[in-house]
Short mmCIF file of C-alpha atoms and ligand atoms in Angstrom, two decimals:
data_model
loop_
_atom_site.label_atom_id
_atom_site.label_comp_id
_atom_site.label_asym_id
_atom_site.label_seq_id
_atom_site.Cartn_x
_atom_site.Cartn_y
_atom_site.Cartn_z
CA MET A 1003 135.32 120.02 58.47
CA LYS A 1004 133.42 123.29 58.47
CA ALA A 1005 129.71 122.61 57.68
CA ALA A 1006 126.31 123.52 58.71
CA CYS A 1007 124.01 120.80 59.71
CA VAL A 1008 120.19 120.10 59.30
CA ILE A 1009 118.66 117.43 61.43
CA LEU A 1010 115.30 116.18 60.17
CA ALA A 1011 112.69 115.46 62.85
CA ALA A 1012 109.41 116.44 61.45
CA GLY A 1013 108.05 113.10 60.22
CA GLN A 1014 105.09 111.46 61.71
CA GLY A 1015 106.85 108.43 62.82
CA LYS A 1016 103.69 106.42 62.40
CA ARG A 1017 105.42 103.06 62.83
CA MET A 1018 106.02 103.89 66.51
CA ARG A 1019 102.28 103.77 67.27
CA SER A 1020 102.91 106.39 69.80
CA GLN A 1021 101.18 109.58 71.29
CA ARG A 1022 104.64 110.72 71.70
CA VAL A 1023 106.68 112.10 68.72
CA LYS A 1024 109.41 109.52 67.82
CA VAL A 1025 112.64 111.66 68.58
CA LEU A 1026 111.55 112.14 72.13
CA HIS A 1027 111.48 108.48 72.86
CA PRO A 1028 114.46 107.64 75.19
CA VAL A 1029 117.33 105.53 74.21
CA CYS A 1030 119.52 104.74 77.16
CA GLY A 1031 117.91 107.47 79.29
CA ARG A 1032 118.06 110.40 76.77
CA PRO A 1033 115.64 111.42 74.04
CA MET A 1034 116.84 109.87 70.79
CA ILE A 1035 117.23 113.43 69.17
CA ASP A 1036 119.86 114.35 71.79
CA TYR A 1037 122.29 111.90 70.16
CA PRO A 1038 122.60 113.50 66.57
CA VAL A 1039 122.32 116.99 67.95
CA SER A 1040 125.20 116.42 70.47
CA LEU A 1041 127.16 114.72 67.72
CA ALA A 1042 126.70 117.59 65.41
CA LEU A 1043 127.80 120.12 68.10
CA ALA A 1044 130.74 117.89 68.92
CA ARG A 1045 131.88 118.23 65.35
CA ARG A 1046 131.37 121.80 65.51
CA TYR A 1047 128.95 121.94 62.64
CA ALA A 1048 127.25 125.51 62.61
CA PRO A 1049 124.57 126.39 62.57
CA VAL A 1050 122.73 123.12 63.56
CA VAL A 1051 119.09 123.45 62.53
CA VAL A 1052 116.51 120.87 63.76
CA VAL A 1053 113.35 120.65 61.53
CA VAL A 1054 110.51 120.02 63.72
CA GLY A 1055 106.79 119.29 62.92
CA ARG A 1056 104.82 116.88 65.02
CA GLN A 1057 104.82 117.99 68.65
CA ALA A 1058 107.16 120.88 67.56
CA ALA A 1059 106.70 122.84 70.87
CA GLU A 1060 107.72 119.86 72.93
CA VAL A 1061 110.79 118.97 70.83
CA GLN A 1062 111.86 122.67 70.80
CA ALA A 1063 111.34 123.00 74.58
CA HIS A 1064 113.55 120.00 75.32
CA LEU A 1065 116.29 120.77 73.01
CA GLY A 1066 116.34 124.38 74.18
CA GLU A 1067 116.75 123.28 77.75
CA ARG A 1068 119.36 120.68 76.91
CA PHE A 1069 121.48 122.50 74.42
CA GLY A 1070 120.50 126.22 74.88
CA ARG A 1071 121.02 128.64 71.86
CA ARG A 1072 123.38 126.47 70.17
CA VAL A 1073 120.44 124.84 68.27
CA ARG A 1074 118.11 126.60 65.80
CA PHE A 1075 114.81 125.30 64.73
CA ALA A 1076 112.73 125.23 61.46
CA LEU A 1077 109.11 124.27 61.23
CA GLN A 1078 107.81 122.01 58.64
CA ASP A 1079 103.98 121.56 58.91
CA PRO A 1080 102.56 119.40 57.45
CA PRO A 1081 105.42 117.01 56.50
CA ARG A 1082 105.68 116.72 52.77
CA GLY A 1083 108.78 114.53 52.46
CA THR A 1084 112.44 114.73 53.33
CA GLY A 1085 113.23 117.04 50.51
CA HIS A 1086 110.59 119.47 51.62
CA ALA A 1087 111.95 119.21 55.14
CA VAL A 1088 115.35 120.46 54.23
CA LEU A 1089 113.78 123.33 52.10
CA CYS A 1090 112.05 124.44 55.21
CA ALA A 1091 115.36 125.11 56.79
CA THR A 1092 116.38 127.59 54.05
CA GLU A 1093 115.73 130.54 56.29
CA ALA A 1094 117.51 129.25 59.32
CA LEU A 1095 120.38 128.42 56.86
CA ALA A 1096 120.52 132.05 55.47
CA GLY A 1097 124.19 132.98 54.78
CA VAL A 1098 125.39 129.39 54.73
CA ARG A 1099 127.74 128.74 51.90
CA GLY A 1100 129.95 125.68 51.71
CA LYS A 1101 128.98 122.30 52.98
CA LEU A 1102 125.84 121.02 54.60
CA VAL A 1103 125.57 117.82 56.55
CA ILE A 1104 121.95 116.32 56.71
CA LEU A 1105 121.07 113.83 59.41
CA SER A 1106 117.93 112.34 60.75
CA GLY A 1107 116.68 112.79 64.48
CA ASP A 1108 116.25 109.03 64.63
CA VAL A 1109 119.87 107.77 64.27
CA PRO A 1110 121.00 107.62 67.98
CA LEU A 1111 124.00 105.33 67.28
CA LEU A 1112 125.79 107.45 64.65
CA THR A 1113 129.28 108.43 65.54
CA GLY A 1114 132.06 110.70 64.43
CA ALA A 1115 133.77 107.69 62.79
CA GLU A 1116 130.99 107.46 60.08
CA LEU A 1117 130.84 111.26 59.71
CA GLY A 1118 134.44 111.40 59.34
CA ALA A 1119 134.31 108.82 56.38
CA LEU A 1120 131.47 110.98 54.88
CA GLU A 1121 133.57 114.16 55.28
CA ARG A 1122 136.53 112.74 53.61
CA ALA A 1123 134.64 111.34 50.53
CA GLY A 1124 132.43 114.51 50.36
CA ARG A 1125 135.19 117.08 49.83
CA ARG A 1126 135.04 116.87 46.09
CA ALA A 1127 131.41 115.82 45.55
CA ALA A 1128 128.41 117.96 45.26
CA VAL A 1129 126.43 115.24 46.95
CA ALA A 1130 127.94 112.44 49.24
CA PHE A 1131 125.82 110.05 51.24
CA LEU A 1132 126.56 106.91 53.29
CA THR A 1133 125.35 103.53 52.25
CA CYS A 1134 125.65 99.93 53.47
CA ARG A 1135 124.59 96.51 52.33
CA LEU A 1136 121.83 94.72 54.24
CA ASP A 1137 120.68 91.23 54.11
CA ASP A 1138 117.16 92.45 54.32
CA PRO A 1139 116.99 95.85 52.55
CA ARG A 1140 113.33 96.03 52.62
CA GLY A 1141 111.92 99.49 53.31
CA TYR A 1142 114.95 101.39 52.42
CA GLY A 1143 115.93 103.49 49.36
CA ARG A 1144 118.24 101.33 47.03
CA VAL A 1145 121.29 102.83 45.44
CA VAL A 1146 121.31 102.41 41.65
CA ARG A 1147 124.93 102.41 40.34
CA ASP A 1148 125.98 102.22 36.66
CA ARG A 1149 128.25 99.55 35.13
CA ARG A 1150 131.39 101.41 36.36
CA GLY A 1151 130.10 101.74 39.89
CA ALA A 1152 128.98 105.45 39.71
CA VAL A 1153 125.95 106.21 41.62
CA GLU A 1154 123.07 107.14 39.14
CA ARG A 1155 120.19 107.71 41.61
CA ILE A 1156 118.53 106.44 44.76
CA VAL A 1157 115.09 104.72 44.28
CA GLU A 1158 112.70 104.41 47.17
CA GLN A 1159 111.31 100.86 47.93
CA ALA A 1160 107.77 102.11 46.86
CA ASP A 1161 109.06 103.12 43.44
CA ALA A 1162 111.47 100.35 42.80
CA SER A 1163 111.13 97.81 39.98
CA PRO A 1164 111.38 94.12 40.98
CA ALA A 1165 115.14 94.21 39.76
CA GLU A 1166 115.80 97.18 41.80
CA ARG A 1167 114.22 95.82 44.91
CA ARG A 1168 116.85 93.05 44.69
CA LEU A 1169 119.53 95.50 45.19
CA ASP A 1170 121.05 95.31 48.72
CA GLU A 1171 122.89 98.57 48.94
CA ILE A 1172 120.69 101.07 50.79
CA ASN A 1173 120.75 104.88 51.43
CA THR A 1174 121.25 105.44 55.14
CA GLY A 1175 119.89 108.96 54.92
CA ILE A 1176 123.08 110.71 55.92
CA TYR A 1177 124.40 113.26 53.51
CA LEU A 1178 126.92 115.85 52.94
CA VAL A 1179 126.03 118.15 50.16
CA ASP A 1180 126.97 121.64 48.73
CA ALA A 1181 124.53 123.92 50.51
CA ALA A 1182 123.73 126.37 47.56
CA PHE A 1183 123.39 123.56 45.02
CA ALA A 1184 121.11 121.54 47.35
CA LEU A 1185 118.67 124.32 48.15
CA ARG A 1186 118.39 125.41 44.66
CA ALA A 1187 117.95 121.84 43.39
CA LEU A 1188 115.41 120.87 45.99
CA ARG A 1189 113.25 123.92 44.84
CA ARG A 1190 112.84 122.08 41.52
CA VAL A 1191 112.21 118.64 42.83
CA ARG A 1192 108.67 117.45 42.03
CA ARG A 1193 106.55 114.86 43.92
CA ALA A 1194 105.62 112.64 41.09
CA ASN A 1195 106.27 109.36 42.97
CA ALA A 1196 104.45 106.63 44.68
CA GLN A 1197 104.20 108.34 48.04
CA GLY A 1198 103.49 111.81 46.61
CA GLU A 1199 106.38 113.28 48.57
CA TYR A 1200 109.29 115.69 47.94
CA TYR A 1201 112.29 113.24 48.20
CA LEU A 1202 115.67 114.51 49.41
CA THR A 1203 117.14 111.41 47.50
CA ASP A 1204 116.16 113.17 44.25
CA LEU A 1205 119.17 115.36 44.85
CA VAL A 1206 121.42 112.62 43.53
CA ARG A 1207 119.70 112.60 40.15
CA ALA A 1208 119.81 116.25 40.00
CA ALA A 1209 123.57 116.46 40.70
CA ARG A 1210 124.16 113.91 37.98
CA ARG A 1211 122.06 115.84 35.45
CA ALA A 1212 124.08 119.01 36.38
CA GLY A 1213 127.18 117.09 35.55
CA LEU A 1214 128.25 117.41 39.24
CA ALA A 1215 130.11 114.73 41.28
CA VAL A 1216 128.13 112.24 43.45
CA ALA A 1217 129.69 109.96 46.10
CA GLY A 1218 127.92 106.97 47.53
CA VAL A 1219 130.25 105.97 50.50
CA GLU A 1220 129.71 102.33 51.36
CA LEU A 1221 130.49 101.57 55.01
CA GLY A 1222 131.71 98.10 56.12
CA GLY A 1223 129.17 95.64 57.47
CA GLY A 1224 129.78 96.26 61.05
CA ALA A 1225 128.75 99.85 60.63
CA ALA A 1226 125.15 99.07 59.71
CA ALA A 1227 123.94 99.21 63.41
CA ALA A 1228 125.48 102.73 63.76
CA VAL A 1229 123.78 104.28 60.71
CA LEU A 1230 120.29 102.75 60.67
CA GLY A 1231 117.44 104.64 61.98
CA VAL A 1232 114.76 103.75 64.64
CA ASN A 1233 111.35 103.33 62.97
CA ASP A 1234 109.38 101.17 65.22
CA ARG A 1235 109.50 99.64 68.88
CA ALA A 1236 111.62 96.67 67.91
CA GLU A 1237 114.30 98.90 66.40
CA LEU A 1238 114.00 101.13 69.49
CA SER A 1239 114.78 98.21 71.75
CA ARG A 1240 117.60 97.05 69.56
CA ALA A 1241 119.14 100.66 69.45
CA GLY A 1242 118.97 100.83 73.20
CA ARG A 1243 120.60 97.41 73.61
CA ASP A 1244 123.48 98.44 71.14
CA LEU A 1245 123.97 101.78 72.86
CA ASN A 1246 123.96 100.07 76.21
CA ARG A 1247 126.69 97.63 74.96
CA ARG A 1248 128.78 100.66 73.74
CA LEU A 1249 128.37 102.41 77.02
CA LEU A 1250 129.46 99.21 78.81
CA ALA A 1251 132.53 98.75 76.59
CA ALA A 1252 133.66 102.21 77.46
CA LEU A 1253 133.32 101.51 81.18
CA MET A 1254 135.22 98.27 80.80
CA ALA A 1255 137.93 100.08 78.78
CA ARG A 1256 138.30 102.37 81.80
CA GLY A 1257 138.86 99.50 84.19
CA VAL A 1258 135.40 98.65 85.35
CA SER A 1259 134.35 94.89 85.53
CA VAL A 1260 131.05 94.20 84.08
CA VAL A 1261 130.28 90.67 84.82
CA ASP A 1262 127.44 90.19 82.55
CA PRO A 1263 126.86 92.87 79.84
CA ASP A 1264 123.68 91.19 78.67
CA THR A 1265 121.82 91.93 81.90
CA THR A 1266 123.58 95.03 83.02
CA TRP A 1267 122.00 98.40 82.00
CA VAL A 1268 123.58 101.88 82.24
CA GLU A 1269 122.31 105.16 81.04
CA ALA A 1270 124.33 107.68 78.91
CA GLY A 1271 125.30 110.02 81.97
CA VAL A 1272 126.43 107.36 84.35
CA ARG A 1273 130.00 107.37 85.70
CA VAL A 1274 131.78 104.39 87.33
CA GLY A 1275 135.22 104.42 88.80
CA GLN A 1276 138.13 102.17 88.25
CA ASP A 1277 138.17 98.62 89.78
CA SER A 1278 134.44 98.80 90.53
CA VAL A 1279 132.52 95.67 89.89
CA LEU A 1280 129.04 95.42 88.31
CA LEU A 1281 127.52 92.09 89.13
CA PRO A 1282 124.69 90.66 86.78
CA GLY A 1283 121.35 92.60 86.73
CA CYS A 1284 122.44 96.03 87.73
CA THR A 1285 120.56 99.10 86.39
CA LEU A 1286 122.40 102.38 86.83
CA SER A 1287 120.37 105.53 85.67
CA GLY A 1288 120.09 109.23 85.76
CA ASP A 1289 122.92 111.35 87.25
CA THR A 1290 124.48 108.22 89.04
CA ARG A 1291 128.16 108.29 89.96
CA VAL A 1292 130.00 105.41 91.35
CA GLY A 1293 133.49 105.76 92.93
CA ARG A 1294 136.46 103.52 92.63
CA GLY A 1295 136.55 100.04 94.04
CA CYS A 1296 132.91 99.67 94.55
CA ARG A 1297 130.91 96.33 94.30
CA LEU A 1298 127.35 96.41 93.15
CA GLY A 1299 124.62 93.84 92.87
CA PRO A 1300 123.52 91.37 91.71
CA GLY A 1301 120.40 93.27 90.91
CA ALA A 1302 121.30 96.61 92.35
CA VAL A 1303 119.11 99.58 91.06
CA LEU A 1304 120.57 103.05 91.20
CA HIS A 1305 119.08 106.25 90.08
CA ASP A 1306 120.66 109.64 90.78
CA ALA A 1307 122.88 108.00 93.33
CA ARG A 1308 126.38 109.18 94.39
CA LEU A 1309 128.63 106.56 95.82
CA ALA A 1310 132.09 107.34 97.13
CA ASP A 1311 134.99 104.77 96.96
CA GLY A 1312 134.77 101.31 98.19
CA VAL A 1313 131.00 101.16 98.72
CA GLU A 1314 129.31 97.89 98.66
CA VAL A 1315 125.70 97.64 97.38
CA ARG A 1316 124.62 93.99 98.02
CA ALA A 1317 121.90 92.18 96.01
CA TYR A 1318 118.62 93.58 95.05
CA SER A 1319 118.90 97.02 96.77
CA VAL A 1320 117.26 100.03 95.34
CA LEU A 1321 118.95 103.45 95.76
CA GLU A 1322 117.47 106.64 94.44
CA GLY A 1323 118.55 110.28 94.93
CA CYS A 1324 121.11 109.56 97.72
CA ARG A 1325 124.64 109.95 98.79
CA ILE A 1326 126.93 107.09 100.07
CA GLY A 1327 130.16 107.63 101.90
CA ARG A 1328 133.38 105.66 101.64
CA ARG A 1329 133.30 102.08 102.48
CA ALA A 1330 129.61 102.05 103.58
CA GLN A 1331 127.61 98.71 103.01
CA VAL A 1332 124.13 98.64 101.87
CA GLY A 1333 121.76 95.76 101.50
CA PRO A 1334 120.87 93.02 100.52
CA PHE A 1335 117.36 94.21 99.94
CA ALA A 1336 117.84 97.68 101.14
CA ARG A 1337 115.86 100.79 100.08
CA LEU A 1338 117.36 104.23 100.03
CA ARG A 1339 115.04 106.89 98.94
CA PRO A 1340 115.67 110.46 97.89
CA GLY A 1341 117.48 112.76 100.24
CA SER A 1342 119.25 109.94 102.19
CA VAL A 1343 122.93 110.56 103.12
CA LEU A 1344 124.95 107.69 104.48
CA GLU A 1345 128.22 108.89 105.87
CA ALA A 1346 131.39 106.75 105.56
CA GLU A 1347 131.45 103.17 106.95
CA VAL A 1348 127.76 103.19 107.59
CA ARG A 1349 125.91 99.85 107.28
CA VAL A 1350 122.40 99.57 106.25
CA GLY A 1351 121.12 95.91 106.12
CA ASN A 1352 118.32 93.85 104.74
CA PHE A 1353 114.77 95.35 104.60
CA VAL A 1354 115.94 98.72 105.86
CA GLU A 1355 114.13 101.65 104.29
CA VAL A 1356 115.75 105.19 104.65
CA LYS A 1357 114.00 108.30 103.52
CA LYS A 1358 115.37 111.79 103.73
CA SER A 1359 117.67 110.88 106.61
CA ARG A 1360 121.31 111.40 107.41
CA LEU A 1361 123.12 108.51 109.20
CA GLY A 1362 126.61 109.52 110.70
CA ARG A 1363 129.98 107.84 110.26
CA GLY A 1364 130.02 104.20 111.34
CA THR A 1365 126.27 104.02 112.32
CA LYS A 1366 124.58 100.68 111.83
CA ALA A 1367 120.95 99.79 111.07
CA SER A 1368 121.27 96.14 110.12
CA HIS A 1369 117.83 94.84 109.95
CA LEU A 1370 114.18 95.52 109.19
CA SER A 1371 113.86 99.24 109.92
CA TYR A 1372 112.19 102.46 108.65
CA LEU A 1373 114.17 105.65 109.12
CA GLY A 1374 112.47 108.67 107.58
CA ASP A 1375 113.11 112.49 108.37
CA ALA A 1376 115.76 111.47 110.76
CA THR A 1377 119.09 112.97 111.69
CA ILE A 1378 121.32 110.23 113.26
CA GLY A 1379 124.70 110.86 114.66
CA ARG A 1380 127.97 108.84 114.48
CA GLU A 1381 128.37 105.22 115.74
CA VAL A 1382 124.78 104.83 116.61
CA ASN A 1383 123.26 101.30 116.75
CA VAL A 1384 119.81 101.19 115.50
CA GLY A 1385 118.32 97.85 116.51
CA ALA A 1386 116.18 95.51 114.32
CA GLY A 1387 112.73 96.67 113.83
CA THR A 1388 113.15 100.30 114.71
CA ILE A 1389 110.66 102.59 113.24
CA THR A 1390 110.61 106.47 113.01
CA CYS A 1391 106.85 107.50 113.26
CA ASN A 1392 107.36 110.52 111.25
CA TYR A 1393 103.91 111.21 110.01
CA ASP A 1394 101.05 112.34 112.27
CA GLY A 1395 98.48 112.17 109.44
CA GLU A 1396 99.07 115.74 108.38
CA ARG A 1397 102.81 116.48 108.58
CA LYS A 1398 106.27 114.92 108.39
CA LEU A 1399 108.05 115.35 111.58
CA PRO A 1400 111.73 114.98 112.40
CA THR A 1401 113.58 112.57 114.60
CA GLU A 1402 117.15 113.28 116.06
CA ILE A 1403 119.53 110.65 117.58
CA GLY A 1404 122.77 111.82 119.10
CA ASP A 1405 126.23 110.26 118.57
CA GLY A 1406 126.87 106.83 120.12
CA ALA A 1407 123.19 106.27 121.13
CA PHE A 1408 121.90 102.70 121.27
CA ILE A 1409 118.37 101.95 120.02
CA GLY A 1410 117.02 98.72 121.23
CA SER A 1411 115.14 96.35 118.76
CA ASP A 1412 111.50 97.04 118.04
CA THR A 1413 111.61 100.68 119.05
CA GLN A 1414 109.16 103.22 117.85
CA LEU A 1415 110.45 106.80 117.81
CA VAL A 1416 107.29 109.09 117.70
CA ALA A 1417 108.35 112.20 116.06
CA PRO A 1418 109.11 114.98 116.74
CA VAL A 1419 111.48 113.45 119.31
CA ARG A 1420 115.24 113.52 120.14
CA VAL A 1421 117.37 110.79 121.74
CA GLY A 1422 120.38 112.18 123.34
CA THR A 1423 124.04 111.61 122.84
CA GLY A 1424 125.11 108.27 124.31
CA ALA A 1425 121.52 107.46 125.42
CA TYR A 1426 119.97 103.98 125.55
CA VAL A 1427 116.56 103.08 124.45
CA GLY A 1428 115.37 99.61 125.73
CA ALA A 1429 114.08 97.02 123.40
CA GLY A 1430 110.34 97.45 122.61
CA THR A 1431 110.17 101.00 123.77
CA THR A 1432 107.78 103.58 122.28
CA VAL A 1433 109.65 106.87 122.65
CA THR A 1434 107.40 109.78 122.84
CA ILE A 1435 109.45 112.28 124.84
CA ASP A 1436 112.92 113.45 124.37
CA VAL A 1437 115.57 111.21 126.07
CA PRO A 1438 118.43 113.18 127.82
CA ASP A 1439 122.00 112.58 126.93
CA GLU A 1440 123.45 109.32 128.48
CA ALA A 1441 119.81 108.26 129.93
CA LEU A 1442 118.14 105.10 129.46
CA ALA A 1443 114.29 105.09 128.21
CA ILE A 1444 112.29 102.20 128.66
CA SER A 1445 108.42 102.16 128.34
CA ARG A 1446 107.46 98.46 128.07
CA VAL A 1447 105.23 96.94 130.73
CA ARG A 1448 106.97 94.79 133.28
CA GLN A 1449 106.82 91.03 132.61
CA ARG A 1450 104.83 88.75 134.88
CA ASN A 1451 105.24 84.95 134.76
CA ILE A 1452 102.17 82.67 135.73
CA PRO A 1453 103.52 79.37 137.18
CA GLY A 1454 101.84 76.31 135.94
CA TYR A 1455 99.45 78.14 133.56
CA ALA A 1456 99.58 75.47 130.80
CA LEU A 1457 98.74 72.71 133.23
CA ARG A 1458 95.39 74.30 134.46
CA ARG A 1459 94.28 75.05 130.87
CA PRO A 1460 90.73 73.63 130.22
CA GLY A 1461 90.63 70.55 128.22
CA ARG A 1462 93.91 69.25 129.51
C1 LIG B 522 114.42 107.85 54.03
C2 LIG B 522 115.12 107.84 52.65
C3 LIG B 522 115.55 106.41 52.11
C4 LIG B 522 116.43 105.95 53.17
C5 LIG B 522 115.78 106.02 54.64
C6 LIG B 522 116.81 105.72 55.66
C7 LIG B 522 113.94 109.61 51.42
C8 LIG B 522 112.85 109.92 50.36
N1 LIG B 522 114.12 108.33 51.57
O1 LIG B 522 113.28 106.92 53.91
O2 LIG B 522 116.17 106.56 50.93
O3 LIG B 522 116.80 104.66 52.94
O4 LIG B 522 115.33 107.46 54.90
O5 LIG B 522 116.23 105.63 56.94
O6 LIG B 522 114.54 110.50 51.90
N2 LIG B 522 111.16 113.66 57.97
C9 LIG B 522 110.85 114.94 58.02
N3 LIG B 522 109.78 115.54 57.28
C10 LIG B 522 109.19 114.76 56.32
C11 LIG B 522 109.46 113.29 56.18
C12 LIG B 522 110.45 112.85 57.08
O7 LIG B 522 111.50 115.71 58.92
O8 LIG B 522 108.19 115.29 55.57
C13 LIG B 522 112.17 113.18 58.77
C14 LIG B 522 111.77 112.04 59.62
O9 LIG B 522 111.39 112.66 60.97
C15 LIG B 522 112.99 111.26 59.76
C16 LIG B 522 113.75 111.46 58.45
O10 LIG B 522 113.19 112.57 58.02
O11 LIG B 522 113.86 111.82 60.91
C17 LIG B 522 113.59 110.22 57.62
O12 LIG B 522 112.31 109.97 57.35
P1 LIG B 522 111.65 108.55 57.21
O13 LIG B 522 110.16 108.74 57.01
O14 LIG B 522 112.04 107.62 58.23
O15 LIG B 522 112.30 108.26 55.83
P2 LIG B 522 112.02 107.02 54.86
O16 LIG B 522 110.91 107.37 54.03
O17 LIG B 522 112.00 105.92 55.73
CA1 LIG B 523 113.57 106.25 58.47
#
């Protein structure tokens, strides 16, 4: 439907008890406000106007960066109620005739399905809005209907009589209105109510008085979670869990196995390929892309990680800002820090930390190592306990290891240093000077055995 859209985000959000404005709190990795804005843009509403107030500069900066010029802003300061908030968008809506959709910035789970229902019902009504029935309607505006079921008005909790408080049909705060009528009528709304605010909900009564059609569109029980806003931290947590479930369901529908959706967390931008398996307790966030046929977890933590096909990330490994090639194996208990690149078929085993290093195809670092600022060739064997000493107290320095080299266990590579192609480093060596190609470096003290030592110990 061709419509403009106003998204209200100027409220105080007091119940969050936060220094940060409510709509910038993240849900599944994205500020809450991103969801209704994305949805409005996806439905091609234009213009899309966000009414900002508290921390207006931060909200505007964020949305400007995320959506560019497709979003306009209106300022409401101080907030004097939802009706006043819409009026503040009048200038930004100049020239808008026809329909206007009104959303709140705190409804991250809303989808096109609910808006579709609103659009269908709203075609012939001056004011249409979504409602649902709640077991516990406390706090919400109640929908008052006449005996024939037509909506008479919406009454806020604070203004409701005991009988009205028993009504279980609530206003979700999602509207489709005739723009010209709404802006005209809102200018006449007064604030003689319990909260001393200009109520957007008074539009309903205004339409009825003008003899215009009003539609209260009741959604089925299952839709409540999608349309209810986030007001406090408990609802924030619930919204996150519900959206996570939805994201996991979408992955499963595309052929990803999620063994335990209750303990698996994915953020909104994450992609996972077909036939990959997420074992319990995995967390995938940021710009993480997992290829096909990968196996992750249990307890794998991936942030901004790119995995090619067939990668295995075993239990309790943490990967951040790294790229992993086909059929590589990582973990259990491995840590890959930003700037790490593992080429195909690399193996990084338990208690290995890799930072800003490249490991060439087929290279193995199976146990207990630190590899930082290193460029390591193909088919290198990095022995247990190998450490790149990359920091001299002031600077980070590079280590280079050529193709096919063999680094014995418990080696320290004091950077800057290079181990040549096909070279060997004996176990327990401290490498301080470059090792030529094909050479052996060994720096440990020759072993001496003292016969009968134990027998001659005092006190024996
Ligand atoms: C509002 C509705 C109520 C409905 C409920 C659904 C009114 C008077 N009441 O109640 O019928 O059941 O939503 O959640 O509209 N906002 C502004 N400026 C303001 C006040 C609010 O921009 O001056 C924004 C808020 O940031 C929020 C939205 O409007 O995004 C709703 O505000 P909120 O205070 O949550 O509305 P309620 O009073 O709970
Ligand atoms: Ca609310």
